[in-house]
Coordinates of C-alpha atoms in Angstrom, one line a residue:
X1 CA 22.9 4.5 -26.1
X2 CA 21.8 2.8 -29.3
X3 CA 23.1 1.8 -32.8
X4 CA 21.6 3.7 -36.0
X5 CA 22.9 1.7 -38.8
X6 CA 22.3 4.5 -41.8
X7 CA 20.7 4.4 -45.0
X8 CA 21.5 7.4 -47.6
X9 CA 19.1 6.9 -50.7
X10 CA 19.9 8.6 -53.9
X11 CA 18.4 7.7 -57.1
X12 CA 16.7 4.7 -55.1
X13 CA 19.7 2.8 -53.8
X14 CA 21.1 2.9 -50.8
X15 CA 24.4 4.4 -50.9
X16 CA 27.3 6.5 -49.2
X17 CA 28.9 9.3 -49.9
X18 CA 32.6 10.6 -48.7
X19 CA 32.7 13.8 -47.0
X20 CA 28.9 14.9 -48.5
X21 CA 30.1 14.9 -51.7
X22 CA 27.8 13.3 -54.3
X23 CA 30.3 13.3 -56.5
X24 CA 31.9 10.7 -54.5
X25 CA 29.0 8.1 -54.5
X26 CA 29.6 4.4 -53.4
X27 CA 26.2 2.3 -53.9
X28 CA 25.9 -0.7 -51.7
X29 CA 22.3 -2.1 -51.9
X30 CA 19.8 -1.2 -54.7
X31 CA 16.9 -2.0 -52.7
X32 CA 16.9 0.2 -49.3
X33 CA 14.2 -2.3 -47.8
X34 CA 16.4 -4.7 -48.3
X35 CA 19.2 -3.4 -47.0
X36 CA 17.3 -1.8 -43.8
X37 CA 15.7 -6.0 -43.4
X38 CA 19.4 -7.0 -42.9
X39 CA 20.1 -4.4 -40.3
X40 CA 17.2 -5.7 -38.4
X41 CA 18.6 -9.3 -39.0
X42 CA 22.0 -8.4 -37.3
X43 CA 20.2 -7.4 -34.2
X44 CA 19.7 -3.3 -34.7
X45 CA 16.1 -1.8 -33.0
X46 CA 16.8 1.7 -35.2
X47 CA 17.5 2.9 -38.6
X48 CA 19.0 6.1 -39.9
X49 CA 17.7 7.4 -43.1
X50 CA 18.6 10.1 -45.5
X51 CA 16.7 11.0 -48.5
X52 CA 20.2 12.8 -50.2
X53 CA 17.6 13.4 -53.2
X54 CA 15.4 15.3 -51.1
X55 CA 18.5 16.8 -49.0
X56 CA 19.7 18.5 -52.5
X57 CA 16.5 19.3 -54.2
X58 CA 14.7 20.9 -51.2
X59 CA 12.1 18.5 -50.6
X60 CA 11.3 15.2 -50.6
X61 CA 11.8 12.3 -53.2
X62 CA 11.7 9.0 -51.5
X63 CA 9.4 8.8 -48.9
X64 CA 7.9 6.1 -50.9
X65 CA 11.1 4.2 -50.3
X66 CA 11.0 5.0 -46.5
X67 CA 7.5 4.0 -46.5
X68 CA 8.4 0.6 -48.1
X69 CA 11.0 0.1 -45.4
X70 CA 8.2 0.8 -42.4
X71 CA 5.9 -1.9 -44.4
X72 CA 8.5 -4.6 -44.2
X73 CA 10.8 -4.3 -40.7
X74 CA 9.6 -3.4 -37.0
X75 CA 12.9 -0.9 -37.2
X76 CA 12.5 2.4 -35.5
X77 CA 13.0 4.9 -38.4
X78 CA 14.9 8.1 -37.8
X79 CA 14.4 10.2 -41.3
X80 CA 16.5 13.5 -42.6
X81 CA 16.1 15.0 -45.7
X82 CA 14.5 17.7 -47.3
X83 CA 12.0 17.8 -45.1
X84 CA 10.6 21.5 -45.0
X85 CA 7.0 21.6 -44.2
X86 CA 4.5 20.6 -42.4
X87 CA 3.0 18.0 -44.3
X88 CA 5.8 16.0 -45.0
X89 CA 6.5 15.3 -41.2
X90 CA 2.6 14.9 -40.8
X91 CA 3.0 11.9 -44.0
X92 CA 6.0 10.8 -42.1
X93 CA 4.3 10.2 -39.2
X94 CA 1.8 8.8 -40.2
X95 CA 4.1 6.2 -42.1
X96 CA 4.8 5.2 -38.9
X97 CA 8.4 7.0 -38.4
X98 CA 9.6 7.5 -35.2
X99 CA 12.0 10.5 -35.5
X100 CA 12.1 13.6 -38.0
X101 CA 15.4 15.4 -38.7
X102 CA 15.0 18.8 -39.5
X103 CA 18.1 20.3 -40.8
X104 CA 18.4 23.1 -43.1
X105 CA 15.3 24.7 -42.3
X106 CA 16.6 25.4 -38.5
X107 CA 19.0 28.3 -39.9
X108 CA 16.4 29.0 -44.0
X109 CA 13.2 29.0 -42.6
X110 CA 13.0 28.8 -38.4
X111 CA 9.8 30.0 -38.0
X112 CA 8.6 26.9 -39.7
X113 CA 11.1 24.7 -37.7
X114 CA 9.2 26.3 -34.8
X115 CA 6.0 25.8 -36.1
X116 CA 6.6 22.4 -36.3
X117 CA 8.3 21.5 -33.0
X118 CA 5.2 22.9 -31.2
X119 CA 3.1 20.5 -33.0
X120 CA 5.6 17.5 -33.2
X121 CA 7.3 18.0 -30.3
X122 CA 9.0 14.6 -29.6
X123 CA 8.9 13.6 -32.9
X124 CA 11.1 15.7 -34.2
X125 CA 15.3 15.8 -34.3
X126 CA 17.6 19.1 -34.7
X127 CA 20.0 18.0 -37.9
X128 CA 23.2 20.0 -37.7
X129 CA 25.9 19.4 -39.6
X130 CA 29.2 20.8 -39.6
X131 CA 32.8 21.6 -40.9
X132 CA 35.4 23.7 -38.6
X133 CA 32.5 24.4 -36.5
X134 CA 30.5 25.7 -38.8
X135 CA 26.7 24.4 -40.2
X136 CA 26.2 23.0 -43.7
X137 CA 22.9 23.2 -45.2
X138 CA 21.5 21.9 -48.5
X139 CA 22.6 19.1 -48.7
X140 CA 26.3 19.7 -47.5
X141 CA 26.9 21.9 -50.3
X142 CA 26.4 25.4 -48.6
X143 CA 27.9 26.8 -45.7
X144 CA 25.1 28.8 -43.4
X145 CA 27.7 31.0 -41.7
X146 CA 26.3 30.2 -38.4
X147 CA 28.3 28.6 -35.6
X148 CA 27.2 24.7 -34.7
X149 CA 27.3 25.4 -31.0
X150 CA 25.0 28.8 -31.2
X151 CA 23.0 26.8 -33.0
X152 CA 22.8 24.2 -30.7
X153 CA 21.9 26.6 -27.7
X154 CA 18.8 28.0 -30.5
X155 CA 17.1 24.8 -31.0
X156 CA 17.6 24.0 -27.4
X157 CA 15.3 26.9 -26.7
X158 CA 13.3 26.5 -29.1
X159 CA 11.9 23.0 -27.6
X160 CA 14.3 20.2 -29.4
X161 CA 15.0 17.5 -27.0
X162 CA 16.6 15.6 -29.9
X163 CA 19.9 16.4 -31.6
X164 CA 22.0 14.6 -34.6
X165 CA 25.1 15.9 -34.6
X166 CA 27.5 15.0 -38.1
X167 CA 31.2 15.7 -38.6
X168 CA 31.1 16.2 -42.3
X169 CA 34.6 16.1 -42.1
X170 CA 35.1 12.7 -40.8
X171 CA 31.4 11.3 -42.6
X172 CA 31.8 8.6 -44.3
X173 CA 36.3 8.5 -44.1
X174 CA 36.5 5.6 -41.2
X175 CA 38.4 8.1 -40.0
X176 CA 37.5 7.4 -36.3
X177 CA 35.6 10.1 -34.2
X178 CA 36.2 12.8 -31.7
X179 CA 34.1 11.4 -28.9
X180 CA 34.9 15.3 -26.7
X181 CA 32.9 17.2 -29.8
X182 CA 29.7 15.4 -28.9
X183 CA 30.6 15.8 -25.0
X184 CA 30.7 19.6 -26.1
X185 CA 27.9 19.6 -28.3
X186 CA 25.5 17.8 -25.4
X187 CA 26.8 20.5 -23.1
X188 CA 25.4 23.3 -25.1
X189 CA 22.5 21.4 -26.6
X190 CA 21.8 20.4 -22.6
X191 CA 21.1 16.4 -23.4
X192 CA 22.6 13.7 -24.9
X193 CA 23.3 13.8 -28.8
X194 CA 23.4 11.3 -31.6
X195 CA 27.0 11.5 -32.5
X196 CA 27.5 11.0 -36.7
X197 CA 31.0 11.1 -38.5
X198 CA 32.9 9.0 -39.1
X199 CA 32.8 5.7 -36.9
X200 CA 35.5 3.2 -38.1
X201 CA 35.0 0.4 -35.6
X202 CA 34.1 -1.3 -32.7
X203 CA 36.9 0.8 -30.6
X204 CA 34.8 4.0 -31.6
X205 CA 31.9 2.8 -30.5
X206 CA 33.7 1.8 -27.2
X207 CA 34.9 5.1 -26.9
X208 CA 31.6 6.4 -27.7
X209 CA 30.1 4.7 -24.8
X210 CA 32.6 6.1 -22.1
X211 CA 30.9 9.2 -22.4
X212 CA 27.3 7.2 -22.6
X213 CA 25.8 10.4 -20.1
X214 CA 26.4 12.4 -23.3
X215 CA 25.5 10.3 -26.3
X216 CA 21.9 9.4 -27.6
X217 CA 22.9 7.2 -30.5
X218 CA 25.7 6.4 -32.9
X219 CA 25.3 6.1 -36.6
X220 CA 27.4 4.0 -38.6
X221 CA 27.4 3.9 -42.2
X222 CA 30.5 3.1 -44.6
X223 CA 32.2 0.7 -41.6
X224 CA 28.9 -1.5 -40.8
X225 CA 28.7 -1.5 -44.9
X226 CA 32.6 -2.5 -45.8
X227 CA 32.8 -4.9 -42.5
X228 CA 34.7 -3.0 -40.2
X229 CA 32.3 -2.6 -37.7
X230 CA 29.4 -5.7 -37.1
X231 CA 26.1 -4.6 -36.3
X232 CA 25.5 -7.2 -33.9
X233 CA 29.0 -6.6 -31.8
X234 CA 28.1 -2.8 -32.2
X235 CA 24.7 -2.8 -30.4
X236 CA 25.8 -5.0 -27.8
X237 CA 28.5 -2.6 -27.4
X238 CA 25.8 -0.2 -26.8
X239 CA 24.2 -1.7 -24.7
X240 CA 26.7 -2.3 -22.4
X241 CA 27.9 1.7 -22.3
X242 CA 24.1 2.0 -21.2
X243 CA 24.0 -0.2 -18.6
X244 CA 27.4 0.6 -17.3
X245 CA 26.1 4.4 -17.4
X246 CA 23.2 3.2 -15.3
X247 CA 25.2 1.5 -12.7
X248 CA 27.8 4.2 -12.3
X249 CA 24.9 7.0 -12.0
X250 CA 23.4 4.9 -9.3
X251 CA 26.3 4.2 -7.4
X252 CA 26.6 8.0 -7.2
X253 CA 22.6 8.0 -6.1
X254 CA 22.1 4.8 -4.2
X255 CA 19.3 6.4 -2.3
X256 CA 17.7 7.3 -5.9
X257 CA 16.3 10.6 -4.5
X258 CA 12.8 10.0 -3.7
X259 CA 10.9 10.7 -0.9
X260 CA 12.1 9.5 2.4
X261 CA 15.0 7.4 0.4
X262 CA 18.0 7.0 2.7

C-alpha cells in the first residue's frame, strides 16, 4: 500500500475541487511542478494527477504540465484525464508516466478502452468514479447509468489489473472514508484498488491499511494540502499496513508454498 498525494490542474494550477464541482474551486499552488517537488520532499515515491481541463473538454490540455513535473522529480506519475486515444497514452508514456487512468471512455467508447489495454497492458488504470453506486463520466458532470460494481467486473475482463476507485461523494469533503466500499470494489474488481474520496487524516489511512490485502494505494488531496494529514506520517503509515499485510499472510503460509516446502 502506497501514498498518491494528488494533483488536479485546471487552468495550470494545481487545485481542488469539492465534490467534482468546478464551481467549487480551491487553488493551492500555481506551479504543479512545484507543488509535485514538495510531495517528493516529504518522502512520497507516487503522484496522482488530473488534468480536470482535459477531464471536461474531452481531451487533453496539460500534458505539457505533467511533462514538466516528470522533467523535474523522480515521482512515479499516475495521470487521469481526458485521455481518449491512443496517442495520448503513447505521449504519456513516453513522458515517462508510469500509470494511465482511463475513465470515461470505459463506459463512451470501450472498444477503444480495449484497444488500448491490449497494447498497454500494465500501463494502464480503470478510472471509475461514483455517486450512490453509480459511474460519473465527463468530468463528474454526467451520470453513465451504469452500476460501479458491473463495471468493475467489465474491465476486470477486459484485462485491467489496475483500478482507481473515487467516492465523489466524499472527494475532496475530509469527510473520512468507507474503507468496506473498497473491500467490495476489490472483491468484484478481483485485486487490490486505489481507494480515492475523501481521506481526512492519518486515522483513515490507518483504517485503510487494515484491509492492506485489498487496497493498492490511497490518494489524498484537500487533507495533505490544508495539514490534516502529513505526507511523511502518511507513507510511513503505508508502509507499515504493507508490511504488517506481509507478515500476517506469511504467518498463515509459513511453508510459502513451493516445492517440497514443509
Amino acid at each position: 500500500m502506497y501514498l498518491l498525494p494528488a494533483i488536479d490542474i485546471l487552468d495550470g494550477r494545481a487545485v481542488r475541487l469539492a465534490k467534482g464541482d468546478y464551481a467549487k474551486v480551491t487553488v493551492y499552488n500555481e506551479d504543479p511542478a512545484d507543488q509535485a517537488r514538495l510531495f517528493e520532499e516529504a518522502g512520497a515515491s507516487w503522484l496522482h494527477v488530473v488534468d480536470l481541463d482535459g477531464a471536461k473538454s474531452g481531451m487533453p490540455e496539460n500534458i505539457a504540465i505533467i511533462e514538466r513535473i516528470l522533467a523535474k522529480t523522480l515521482l512515479k506519475v499516475e495521470v487521469g484525464g481526458g485521455i481518449r486515444s491512443i496517442e495520448t497514452i503513447e505521449r504519456l508514456y513516453q513522458a515517462g508516466v508510469s500509470r494511465v487512468v482511463l475513465g470515461t471512455s470505459l463506459v463512451a467508447d470501450p472498444a477503444f478502452a480495449e484497444a488500448a489495454i491490449e497494447r498497454y497492458k500494465g500501463l494502464l488504470a480503470a478510472g471509475i468514479d461514483a455517486k450512490g453506486g453509480e459511474v460519473a463520466v465527463s468530468g463528474w458532470r454526467e451520470g453513465a447509468g451504469v452500476p460501479a460494481e458491473e463495471l468493475a467486473a467489465q474491465v476486470a475482463q477486459a484485462g485491467f489489473k489496475h483500478l482507481v476507485y473515487t467516492d465523489i461523494a466524499r472527494d475532496g469533503m475530509q469527510t473520512g472514508i468507507d474503507e468496506n466500499a473498497y473491500v467490495r470494489m476489490a472483491e468484484v474488481f478481483g485485486n487490490p484498488v486505489t481507494a480515492s474520496g475523501g481521506v481526512a487524516d492519518l486515522s483513515d489511512i490507518e483504517r485503510l491499511g487494515a484491509v492492506a490485502g485489498s487496497v493498492e494505494g490511497v490518494i489524498a488531496g484537500r487533507a495533505v494540502y490544508e495539514g490534516t494529514l502529513d505526507v511523511a506520517e502518511a507513507v510511513a503509515a503505508c508502509e507499515a499496513a504493507t508490511r504488517a499485510f506481509e507478515a500476517a499472510r506469511a504467518a498463515e503460509n509459513p511453508c510459502g508454498g513451493g516445492l517440497g516446502a514443509c
